[in-house]
């Protein structure tokens, strides 16, 4: 008798569990379908009166956490704050900027999941990415530059176009193409990351590092004997990203960015963050009207 | 399903790297683990202390920290890719757990067997190799099996250092396909293809060993 | 040595310690939830209820055989797609509890299986109900036997919280990465410091385990 009861309980409970799983599955599929439907970022911003920006936590000069306050600080963060204020002005409301830390792999996912509204996190505008997200106009003229020792006398990449010279790059960056184009005769040594490239440069394994100017500015701040030269090669600017198909938000942001460039706020921020970088001619980065 | 068809080459290549890392780490950690188990059981204080310190260290420190150490610090001295750094870290980390399993296995073997073998003129090393270790491994099979399943799962750590494994590719597909939900479910199925047979095989073996007793 | 002192300024140290606090909070919450959930699943599997136990066992096996990292990513990145949007902290707690419950249930079932069947009959013959027998006679004994594997699983849990740095939970590991982004010379000092923190926390746990084990045995 007891055995039969247990059996009956087992069958009922199993059927219930299977039913729950099936219903949950259908519900999830349905919700996923609904959620994939378009959500307007601008409408959300107007409703919540906030713009939640994804920013970096580990990139010097653009978004690096100040361990005292626990908040990211840098050009990206300040620009996002200024944009928020400007967009608020355009919409005739007071908008607040909030910040969410993101890393390379989470920024797009969080944008898609609407955890964040926009990404200001050293994101290079590429065709591949533009299929997934919407970019604003460029907000920072990134491209490859040279990092060399101050007393080396090297002024441009042409000085390195010689088989006796070695150029250091980081694996998987656009620097390889730049070097091939601009200094085809030089030897190339590809290293794991920027830190090891810096180590190799100090050890004399090469005469220069070629990579994103933004990264080089960061390296210079910890290595005052070195400076950035050679202008900007292989222009690959950064843009602010929104979810795909957000013409309203992109339009407001582009207008705001143009206004900030016009009223001098943009140049002030450039000078604030890059004015101290050794050997950098800030006017390269500033906009002229 | 369209996601799978569209990105199948990425999933397969990730699966290959996960399998490769797991196999390399399996062999390396089995060898290292046995070695450190023997060290732990050594009569010499210095050796056993060294063995214990090794096992305690790797058992109590996150795999991620060890992996980052190889990827960021050791790689400065010895050049290595994320895949290599991750696999080395995975091997060392797992070997500490294997050492514990093997040690428990050796301790479960009757001391009389060792004494008998020594009395019969075998050296300590021979007795260990021929008499004790084979039996110890047999006893340790269930717990070794669990460690291997953990190893396959832990190989996902490679994703943190660009190790090209299944998890890494899964993140890429999730980020570029919009459909995180399906992408991760596909990744999960691939992992289960490796771990579920191992898990059920272990259960079967364990039941049979218990039946024999 | 200089790098050590430079890396561990009061500000940086304070920032890291807040991360350690988050690591501890996630661990403790996950331990409590997964222990309760794991006990329930373990008992269901032990009771061998026709069909139900094997169904639960199969589902449990699937969860147990997935990488925790995948479950963490799934909870944080995929669940929002069906409208379940959790903050990163709670997302981690849910993912860890879910996974660790599956791991613990297997240990708990094993512990229950190792209790002599005669104890059930003995307890029942004194007039105790099924539930009372389980609560007062079987479970306490089973937990005693399970202490060593339970504690090593809990140590795993504490270590595994570091994986949540991948979804930008501001735990010790993530904050360490932030600090050595200030200067590449800080990488080794910070990694050593983090190793030290995790090691001490887990070593204390394992000492506690030995203590408990000896007292109860």
XYZ file of C-alpha atoms in Angstrom:
719
model
C 0.000 0.000 0.000
C 2.724 2.419 1.053
C 4.673 1.480 -2.053
C 1.719 2.245 -4.278
C 1.308 5.635 -2.654
C 4.947 6.477 -3.255
C 4.616 5.356 -6.856
C 1.552 7.498 -7.383
C 3.320 10.469 -5.807
C 6.337 9.908 -7.998
C 4.293 9.800 -11.192
C 2.263 12.892 -10.274
C 5.322 14.870 -9.257
C 7.201 13.879 -12.413
C 4.321 14.869 -14.668
C 4.046 18.178 -12.814
C 7.772 18.870 -13.137
C 7.782 18.037 -16.842
C 4.743 20.251 -17.357
C 6.391 23.116 -15.495
C 9.522 22.741 -17.620
C 7.540 22.716 -20.862
C 5.464 25.746 -19.874
C 8.619 27.587 -18.782
C 10.246 26.734 -22.104
C 7.331 28.103 -24.119
C 7.105 31.165 -21.927
C 10.837 31.803 -22.387
C 10.630 31.408 -26.151
C 7.690 33.788 -26.235
C 9.384 36.369 -24.046
C 12.555 36.130 -26.111
C 10.501 36.896 -29.199
C 8.852 39.896 -27.555
C 12.138 41.193 -26.226
C 13.807 41.012 -29.577
C 11.291 43.561 -30.780
C 12.627 47.008 -31.217
C 12.998 49.263 -28.189
C 13.595 52.933 -28.746
C 16.569 54.164 -26.721
C 15.607 57.827 -26.988
C 12.080 57.111 -25.726
C 13.553 55.186 -22.779
C 15.950 58.021 -21.988
C 13.131 60.567 -22.069
C 11.034 58.384 -19.784
C 13.712 57.628 -17.181
C 15.437 61.023 -17.488
C 18.796 59.249 -17.260
C 21.372 57.987 -19.704
C 23.221 54.955 -18.445
C 26.654 54.801 -20.061
C 28.929 51.771 -20.244
C 32.487 52.882 -19.496
C 35.865 51.186 -19.142
C 37.516 50.612 -15.771
C 41.044 49.752 -16.847
C 42.015 52.132 -19.647
C 44.208 55.022 -18.688
C 43.109 58.520 -19.719
C 39.758 57.229 -21.072
C 38.158 55.214 -18.285
C 40.178 54.137 -15.278
C 38.714 53.582 -11.836
C 39.879 55.983 -9.174
C 40.332 53.611 -6.257
C 39.510 56.361 -3.788
C 36.022 56.990 -5.131
C 35.438 53.696 -6.919
C 34.279 55.605 -10.017
C 35.733 55.529 -13.517
C 37.480 58.715 -14.601
C 38.779 59.752 -17.969
C 38.020 61.421 -21.294
C 35.223 58.950 -22.149
C 33.516 59.553 -18.813
C 33.763 63.332 -18.963
C 32.571 63.418 -22.553
C 29.598 61.190 -21.678
C 28.690 63.574 -18.845
C 28.912 66.588 -21.155
C 26.860 64.832 -23.834
C 24.171 63.932 -21.322
C 23.860 67.540 -20.261
C 23.778 68.775 -23.854
C 21.192 66.208 -24.963
C 19.092 67.231 -21.972
C 19.249 70.823 -23.172
C 18.150 69.771 -26.646
C 15.216 67.813 -25.215
C 14.292 70.536 -22.733
C 14.686 68.324 -19.689
C 17.272 67.627 -17.039
C 19.056 64.360 -17.747
C 21.335 62.533 -15.309
C 24.297 60.455 -16.411
C 24.884 57.143 -14.668
C 27.796 54.824 -15.324
C 28.112 51.059 -15.528
C 31.532 49.407 -15.763
C 31.919 47.235 -18.866
C 34.683 45.124 -20.333
C 35.444 44.248 -23.926
C 33.123 41.251 -24.016
C 30.227 42.647 -22.011
C 29.729 46.063 -23.600
C 27.733 44.915 -26.636
C 25.764 42.330 -24.677
C 24.692 44.889 -22.075
C 23.704 47.304 -24.820
C 21.576 44.619 -26.493
C 19.987 43.672 -23.185
C 19.238 47.348 -22.483
C 21.134 47.241 -19.202
C 22.920 50.307 -20.545
C 21.801 52.938 -23.054
C 25.112 53.843 -24.660
C 28.755 52.798 -24.738
C 31.600 55.297 -24.364
C 34.468 52.872 -23.979
C 37.318 53.333 -26.471
C 35.280 51.549 -29.138
C 36.774 51.725 -32.609
C 34.238 52.259 -35.395
C 34.449 49.247 -37.709
C 32.204 47.984 -40.502
C 31.826 44.671 -38.717
C 30.624 46.324 -35.506
C 28.384 48.765 -37.355
C 26.262 45.772 -38.392
C 25.423 45.126 -34.723
C 25.364 48.590 -33.161
C 24.796 52.191 -34.244
C 27.780 54.529 -34.033
C 27.777 58.296 -33.618
C 30.196 60.472 -35.528
C 33.803 59.905 -34.421
C 34.576 61.457 -31.058
C 38.277 60.690 -30.841
C 40.786 60.590 -33.721
C 42.463 57.299 -32.853
C 45.040 55.762 -35.134
C 48.514 54.292 -34.995
C 51.437 56.318 -33.684
C 55.034 55.661 -32.656
C 56.428 55.413 -29.149
C 60.184 55.975 -29.025
C 62.874 56.922 -26.550
C 63.167 60.700 -26.203
C 66.845 60.800 -27.126
C 66.523 58.411 -30.088
C 66.067 61.187 -32.647
C 63.326 59.229 -34.417
C 60.648 61.563 -35.735
C 58.474 59.465 -38.030
C 57.992 55.915 -39.186
C 60.068 56.704 -42.306
C 63.136 56.814 -40.040
C 62.554 53.142 -39.309
C 62.177 51.917 -42.893
C 65.454 50.002 -42.764
C 66.311 46.297 -42.273
C 68.491 47.133 -39.274
C 65.488 48.502 -37.373
C 62.902 46.513 -35.445
C 59.359 47.713 -34.784
C 57.416 46.266 -31.863
C 53.688 45.679 -32.110
C 51.021 43.922 -30.077
C 49.422 40.813 -31.530
C 46.055 41.160 -33.248
C 46.090 44.931 -33.734
C 45.866 47.022 -36.869
C 49.498 48.081 -36.332
C 50.805 45.219 -38.496
C 49.081 46.658 -41.585
C 50.347 50.146 -40.861
C 53.936 48.972 -40.562
C 53.696 46.898 -43.742
C 52.460 49.938 -45.606
C 54.636 52.675 -44.102
C 57.904 50.892 -43.309
C 58.016 47.668 -45.332
C 61.782 47.203 -44.884
C 61.759 47.200 -41.079
C 61.682 43.989 -39.031
C 58.561 43.399 -36.971
C 58.378 41.744 -33.562
C 54.838 40.972 -32.369
C 54.335 40.666 -28.614
C 51.500 39.405 -26.477
C 50.275 42.738 -25.144
C 51.200 46.372 -24.672
C 52.947 45.786 -21.374
C 55.308 43.226 -22.870
C 55.910 45.426 -25.910
C 56.930 48.201 -23.508
C 59.253 45.809 -21.705
C 60.844 44.820 -25.035
C 61.301 48.463 -26.008
C 63.066 49.174 -22.731
C 65.271 46.118 -23.207
C 66.323 47.444 -26.611
C 64.752 44.613 -28.594
C 63.331 47.220 -30.941
C 63.442 50.965 -31.623
C 59.726 51.793 -31.494
C 56.271 50.533 -30.610
C 53.547 51.090 -33.182
C 49.974 50.939 -31.924
C 46.865 53.006 -31.115
C 47.877 56.527 -30.108
C 45.417 56.353 -27.205
C 47.223 53.350 -25.743
C 50.619 54.958 -26.276
C 49.558 58.088 -24.359
C 48.743 55.815 -21.447
C 52.124 54.081 -21.677
C 53.920 57.433 -21.721
C 52.363 58.450 -18.414
C 54.188 55.626 -16.648
C 57.402 55.907 -18.692
C 58.502 59.547 -18.789
C 61.706 58.819 -20.783
C 59.638 58.003 -23.854
C 57.418 60.084 -26.111
C 54.880 59.696 -28.911
C 55.837 60.861 -32.426
C 54.880 60.350 -36.054
C 51.377 61.791 -36.240
C 48.382 59.531 -36.758
C 48.588 56.699 -39.287
C 45.768 54.349 -40.286
C 42.954 56.555 -38.987
C 40.564 54.371 -36.927
C 38.511 56.706 -34.750
C 36.434 55.883 -31.702
C 32.671 56.281 -31.703
C 29.908 56.166 -29.152
C 27.708 53.120 -29.658
C 23.969 52.644 -29.221
C 21.760 49.653 -29.876
C 21.075 48.901 -33.520
C 18.581 51.037 -35.402
C 18.338 54.017 -33.057
C 18.185 56.986 -35.447
C 16.661 59.269 -32.794
C 19.345 58.728 -30.203
C 22.161 58.893 -32.755
C 20.811 62.152 -34.190
C 20.534 63.803 -30.754
C 24.045 62.615 -29.826
C 25.615 63.832 -33.049
C 23.976 67.219 -32.570
C 25.215 67.336 -29.005
C 28.735 66.306 -30.010
C 28.829 69.012 -32.676
C 27.602 71.573 -30.134
C 30.310 70.554 -27.637
C 32.944 70.870 -30.334
C 31.624 74.295 -31.248
C 31.355 75.748 -27.734
C 34.863 74.667 -26.717
C 33.854 72.031 -24.184
C 35.341 69.299 -26.340
C 38.722 71.000 -26.648
C 38.763 71.732 -22.940
C 38.296 68.042 -22.202
C 41.024 67.097 -24.687
C 43.397 69.490 -22.962
C 42.347 68.257 -19.526
C 43.174 64.617 -20.276
C 45.886 64.756 -22.925
C 47.589 68.068 -22.161
C 49.992 66.377 -19.769
C 51.060 63.605 -22.144
C 54.785 63.963 -22.875
C 55.618 64.900 -26.417
C 52.027 65.032 -27.586
C 50.962 68.041 -29.576
C 47.418 68.421 -28.249
C 46.426 70.575 -31.202
C 46.516 67.345 -33.246
C 43.504 66.180 -31.280
C 41.667 69.448 -30.898
C 39.001 70.477 -33.351
C 39.231 73.740 -35.215
C 36.079 75.515 -36.235
C 19.420 26.266 -35.166
C 20.210 28.888 -37.769
C 22.754 30.255 -35.338
C 24.456 26.909 -35.150
C 24.563 26.539 -38.929
C 25.838 30.039 -39.378
C 28.626 29.807 -36.814
C 29.244 26.048 -36.785
C 32.915 26.388 -37.749
C 33.535 28.601 -34.702
C 31.801 26.137 -32.389
C 33.723 23.180 -33.825
C 37.063 24.948 -33.587
C 36.292 25.975 -30.013
C 35.312 22.421 -29.220
C 38.629 21.244 -30.681
C 40.649 23.621 -28.522
C 38.678 22.674 -25.417
C 39.285 19.004 -26.161
C 42.984 19.617 -26.820
C 43.494 21.668 -23.656
C 41.621 19.038 -21.623
C 43.677 16.159 -23.016
C 47.017 17.891 -22.484
C 46.030 18.964 -18.980
C 44.715 15.476 -18.211
C 48.018 13.780 -19.010
C 50.148 16.491 -17.404
C 48.075 16.681 -14.232
C 47.976 12.897 -13.864
C 51.783 12.697 -14.026
C 52.341 15.736 -11.791
C 49.600 14.696 -9.379
C 51.039 11.208 -8.889
C 54.473 12.699 -8.381
C 53.261 15.108 -5.732
C 51.200 12.382 -4.027
C 54.401 10.347 -3.656
C 56.246 13.432 -2.404
C 53.546 14.025 0.201
C 53.956 10.463 1.463
C 57.732 10.635 1.555
C 59.330 9.870 4.914
C 61.708 12.790 4.456
C 60.261 15.893 6.124
C 61.512 18.240 3.428
C 59.906 16.297 0.573
C 56.593 15.756 2.289
C 56.528 19.401 3.341
C 57.138 20.461 -0.245
C 54.394 18.144 -1.511
C 51.934 19.404 1.079
C 52.729 23.033 0.370
C 52.172 22.503 -3.372
C 48.833 20.788 -2.867
C 47.597 23.277 -0.257
C 48.604 26.212 -2.420
C 46.818 25.153 -5.571
C 43.754 23.866 -3.738
C 43.173 27.198 -2.017
C 43.840 29.696 -4.800
C 41.368 30.406 -7.633
C 42.245 28.965 -11.028
C 41.592 32.366 -12.590
C 44.350 34.000 -10.518
C 46.818 31.267 -11.479
C 45.862 31.625 -15.132
C 46.265 35.403 -15.028
C 49.637 34.942 -13.364
C 50.899 32.799 -16.235
C 49.307 34.990 -18.873
C 50.437 38.347 -17.514
C 53.544 37.698 -15.444
C 55.232 34.484 -16.590
C 54.529 35.245 -20.257
C 56.782 38.282 -19.932
C 59.750 36.020 -19.322
C 58.733 32.975 -21.365
C 56.674 33.838 -24.432
C 53.370 31.981 -24.531
C 49.900 32.387 -25.984
C 46.720 32.521 -23.940
C 46.001 28.930 -24.872
C 49.360 27.748 -23.516
C 49.142 29.891 -20.366
C 45.635 28.608 -19.669
C 46.533 24.971 -20.266
C 49.615 25.164 -18.045
C 47.601 26.794 -15.242
C 44.847 24.211 -15.670
C 47.377 21.353 -15.446
C 49.029 22.654 -12.282
C 45.708 23.436 -10.628
C 44.177 20.031 -11.412
C 47.346 18.168 -10.410
C 46.862 19.290 -6.793
C 43.415 17.648 -6.710
C 44.718 14.532 -8.437
C 47.529 14.348 -5.871
C 44.911 14.261 -3.115
C 42.951 11.478 -4.845
C 46.040 9.379 -5.522
C 47.362 9.934 -2.003
C 44.072 8.742 -0.515
C 44.222 5.749 -2.848
C 47.744 4.819 -1.732
C 46.837 5.218 1.941
C 43.887 2.860 1.494
C 46.199 0.037 0.407
C 47.123 -2.282 3.238
C 50.610 -1.483 4.564
C 51.337 -5.201 4.669
C 51.498 -5.258 0.874
C 54.346 -2.780 0.799
C 56.157 -4.606 3.579
C 55.664 -7.952 1.842
C 57.013 -6.606 -1.427
C 60.043 -5.106 0.301
C 60.643 -8.390 2.107
C 60.595 -10.142 -1.254
C 63.538 -8.058 -2.365
C 61.782 -5.350 -4.386
C 63.108 -1.823 -3.987
C 60.767 0.880 -2.626
C 60.343 2.366 -6.101
C 59.602 -1.000 -7.685
C 57.151 -1.954 -4.965
C 55.387 1.370 -5.370
C 55.209 1.095 -9.144
C 54.296 -2.552 -9.506
C 52.312 -3.382 -6.371
C 50.883 -0.313 -4.678
C 50.164 2.289 -7.396
C 48.074 0.052 -9.686
C 45.802 -0.824 -6.786
C 45.756 2.752 -5.541
C 44.600 4.008 -8.953
C 41.836 1.436 -8.973
C 40.594 2.693 -5.618
C 40.956 6.291 -6.757
C 39.009 5.835 -10.010
C 35.752 7.469 -8.868
C 37.444 10.522 -7.425
C 39.865 10.762 -10.374
C 36.866 10.616 -12.689
C 35.283 13.530 -10.870
C 38.511 15.489 -11.181
C 38.581 14.904 -14.931
C 35.019 16.129 -15.294
C 35.992 19.213 -13.285
C 39.002 19.633 -15.540
C 36.871 19.727 -18.696
C 34.525 22.240 -17.088
C 37.400 24.331 -15.746
C 38.986 24.528 -19.184
C 36.441 27.310 -19.801
C 38.930 29.502 -17.926
C 40.768 29.822 -21.249
C 38.052 32.253 -22.323
C 39.553 34.832 -19.934
C 42.909 34.856 -21.731
C 41.803 34.566 -25.361
C 42.366 30.807 -25.337
C 40.141 30.164 -28.402
C 38.186 27.474 -26.536
C 34.468 26.700 -26.626
C 33.515 29.340 -24.059
C 35.597 31.977 -25.833
C 33.940 31.232 -29.182
C 30.558 31.093 -27.467
C 31.079 34.631 -26.169
C 32.025 35.800 -29.652
C 28.965 34.202 -31.230
C 26.715 35.549 -28.472
C 28.057 39.058 -28.997
C 27.775 39.047 -32.772
C 24.543 37.084 -33.287
C 22.203 39.027 -30.916
C 20.919 35.691 -29.650
C 22.824 35.110 -26.426
C 20.215 32.654 -25.236
C 20.617 30.146 -28.051
C 24.389 30.649 -28.349
C 25.019 29.703 -24.736
C 22.643 26.750 -24.923
C 24.640 25.409 -27.890
C 27.865 25.892 -25.926
C 26.278 24.007 -23.023
C 25.337 21.079 -25.258
C 28.915 20.860 -26.533
C 30.252 20.711 -22.973
C 27.696 18.064 -22.056
C 28.845 15.941 -25.012
C 32.196 15.738 -23.211
C 31.165 15.620 -19.569
C 27.924 13.608 -19.474
C 29.394 10.354 -20.872
C 32.297 10.750 -18.413
C 29.870 11.311 -15.570
C 27.599 8.346 -16.390
C 30.621 6.147 -17.103
C 31.961 6.983 -13.645
C 28.635 6.218 -12.007
C 28.542 2.849 -13.761
C 32.131 2.031 -12.751
C 31.493 3.086 -9.183
C 28.411 0.883 -8.903
C 30.317 -2.063 -10.347
C 33.228 -1.561 -7.964
C 30.817 -1.398 -5.049
C 29.086 -4.542 -6.290
C 32.389 -6.389 -6.333
C 33.131 -5.581 -2.756
C 59.638 45.432 -3.319
C 59.121 49.059 -4.231
C 56.421 48.020 -6.666
C 54.618 46.314 -3.801
C 54.521 49.471 -1.720
C 53.533 51.598 -4.710
C 50.779 49.187 -5.710
C 49.274 48.880 -2.246
C 48.619 52.519 -1.437
C 45.943 53.113 1.220
C 43.433 54.007 -1.513
C 44.170 50.912 -3.567
C 44.194 48.697 -0.502
C 40.843 50.077 0.646
C 39.416 49.539 -2.813
C 40.647 45.919 -2.866
C 39.324 45.243 0.616
C 35.846 46.362 -0.449
C 36.194 43.787 -3.209
C 37.109 41.113 -0.675
C 33.949 42.048 1.211
C 31.866 41.523 -1.948
C 33.585 38.164 -2.493
C 32.693 37.136 1.068
C 29.091 38.361 0.731
C 28.539 36.456 -2.535
C 30.124 33.346 -1.022
C 28.075 33.373 2.172
C 24.752 33.986 0.399
C 25.493 31.291 -2.179
C 26.570 28.820 0.490
C 23.343 29.242 2.444
C 21.014 29.036 -0.563
C 22.856 26.183 -2.259
C 23.045 24.206 0.967
C 19.277 24.324 1.505
C 18.444 23.701 -2.153
C 21.115 20.993 -2.404
C 19.745 19.209 0.672
C 16.243 19.113 -0.802
C 17.485 17.756 -4.147
C 19.806 15.314 -2.369
C 16.936 13.927 -0.261
C 14.682 13.583 -3.314
C 17.400 11.618 -5.098
C 18.052 9.483 -2.013
C 14.382 8.648 -1.451
C 14.180 6.852 -4.805
C 10.642 8.000 -5.493
C 9.617 6.174 -8.696
C 10.247 8.267 -11.854
C 10.517 11.552 -9.913
C 13.903 10.830 -8.332
C 15.506 9.739 -11.574
C 14.025 12.733 -13.414
C 15.403 15.125 -10.802
C 18.687 13.209 -10.848
C 19.016 13.597 -14.615
C 18.304 17.332 -14.539
C 20.754 17.663 -11.663
C 23.400 15.801 -13.639
C 23.019 18.169 -16.564
C 23.592 21.235 -14.383
C 26.495 19.577 -12.571
C 28.279 18.810 -15.814
C 28.216 22.340 -17.204
C 30.998 24.852 -16.563
C 30.052 27.350 -13.861
C 31.408 30.136 -16.061
C 28.776 29.271 -18.681
C 26.006 29.370 -16.072
C 27.218 32.752 -14.811
C 27.308 34.210 -18.331
C 23.942 32.673 -19.124
C 22.302 34.170 -16.050
C 23.676 37.642 -16.641
C 23.698 37.910 -20.436
C 20.999 35.510 -21.658
C 18.209 35.700 -19.056
C 17.571 39.411 -19.780
C 16.535 38.274 -23.262
C 13.511 36.607 -21.703
C 12.889 39.555 -19.439
C 14.672 38.345 -16.294
C 17.037 41.210 -15.566
C 19.089 40.861 -12.384
C 21.795 43.220 -11.134
C 25.268 41.749 -11.429
C 25.536 40.897 -7.709
C 22.286 38.938 -7.549
C 22.926 37.409 -10.915
C 26.126 35.931 -9.504
C 24.421 34.689 -6.343
C 21.665 32.997 -8.374
C 24.103 31.347 -10.788
C 26.452 30.168 -8.035
C 23.615 28.858 -5.845
C 22.052 26.974 -8.738
C 25.319 25.318 -9.762
C 26.624 24.617 -6.267
C 23.261 23.147 -5.191
C 23.688 20.583 -7.950
C 27.217 19.798 -6.749
C 26.216 19.644 -3.065
C 23.134 17.479 -3.675
C 25.347 14.727 -5.038
C 27.509 14.860 -1.903
C 24.429 14.865 0.336
C 22.850 11.910 -1.477
C 26.127 9.998 -1.086
C 26.186 10.808 2.629
C 22.598 9.631 3.084
C 23.301 6.439 1.167
C 26.145 5.662 3.535
C 23.851 5.643 6.599
C 22.872 2.148 7.707
C 19.313 1.291 6.656
C 18.729 -0.293 10.061
C 18.657 3.177 11.596
C 15.469 3.998 9.721
C 13.701 0.953 10.957
C 14.987 1.507 14.475
C 13.801 5.097 14.577
C 10.453 4.249 13.055
C 9.872 1.435 15.532
C 10.124 4.007 18.350
C 7.147 5.739 16.767
C 8.904 8.544 14.855
C 7.393 9.685 11.583
C 9.309 9.566 8.319
C 10.038 13.244 8.440
C 11.138 13.171 12.058
C 13.471 10.260 11.350
C 15.035 12.215 8.500
C 15.339 15.473 10.432
C 16.586 14.204 13.778
C 18.309 10.883 13.125
C 19.517 10.522 9.567
C 20.437 14.052 8.404
C 22.635 14.954 11.395
C 24.632 11.753 10.958
C 24.842 12.190 7.218
C 26.077 15.790 7.540
C 28.782 14.578 9.934
C 30.059 12.094 7.385
C 29.859 14.655 4.621
C 31.907 17.344 6.331
C 35.189 16.787 4.454
C 33.693 16.757 0.934
C 31.261 19.546 1.852
C 34.060 21.800 3.013
C 36.167 21.193 -0.064
C 33.116 22.054 -2.149
C 32.662 25.250 -0.146
C 36.308 26.138 -0.733
C 35.666 25.624 -4.449
C 32.714 27.960 -4.155
C 34.796 30.733 -2.615
C 37.439 30.315 -5.322
C 34.809 30.200 -8.062
C 33.368 33.586 -7.106
C 36.409 34.973 -8.939
C 34.778 33.896 -12.224
C 32.145 36.589 -11.762
C 34.828 39.174 -12.531
C 34.037 38.158 -16.135
C 30.632 39.826 -15.868
C 32.197 42.817 -14.095
C 31.138 41.987 -10.549
C 33.367 44.293 -8.508
C 34.827 41.452 -6.441
C 38.429 41.058 -5.295
C 39.614 39.629 -8.635
C 37.994 42.350 -10.732
C 39.307 45.102 -8.496
C 42.781 43.621 -8.672
C 42.611 43.882 -12.447
C 41.544 47.505 -12.139
C 44.456 48.322 -9.847
C 47.136 46.817 -12.046
C 45.700 48.712 -14.993
C 47.161 51.818 -13.299
C 50.667 50.591 -13.978
C 51.941 47.390 -15.543
C 54.557 47.118 -12.788
C 51.732 46.387 -10.363
C 50.687 43.136 -12.058
C 52.879 40.795 -10.028
C 52.419 42.530 -6.654
C 48.638 42.612 -7.068
C 48.424 38.985 -8.214
C 50.527 37.958 -5.218
C 48.316 40.005 -2.919
C 45.114 38.465 -4.313
C 46.600 34.967 -4.018
C 47.403 35.717 -0.398
C 43.834 36.896 0.352
C 42.150 33.879 -1.245
C 44.633 31.488 0.301
C 44.109 32.806 3.824
C 40.309 32.766 3.490
C 40.258 29.205 2.187
C 42.952 27.914 4.482
C 40.943 29.172 7.461
C 37.907 27.347 6.045
C 39.860 24.106 5.727
C 41.251 24.425 9.267
C 37.704 24.935 10.498
C 36.722 21.805 8.613
C 39.419 19.754 10.315
C 38.337 21.118 13.682
C 34.694 20.248 13.069
C 35.604 16.856 11.738
C 37.632 15.993 14.804
C 35.012 17.272 17.208
C 32.168 15.368 15.612
C 33.992 12.151 14.799
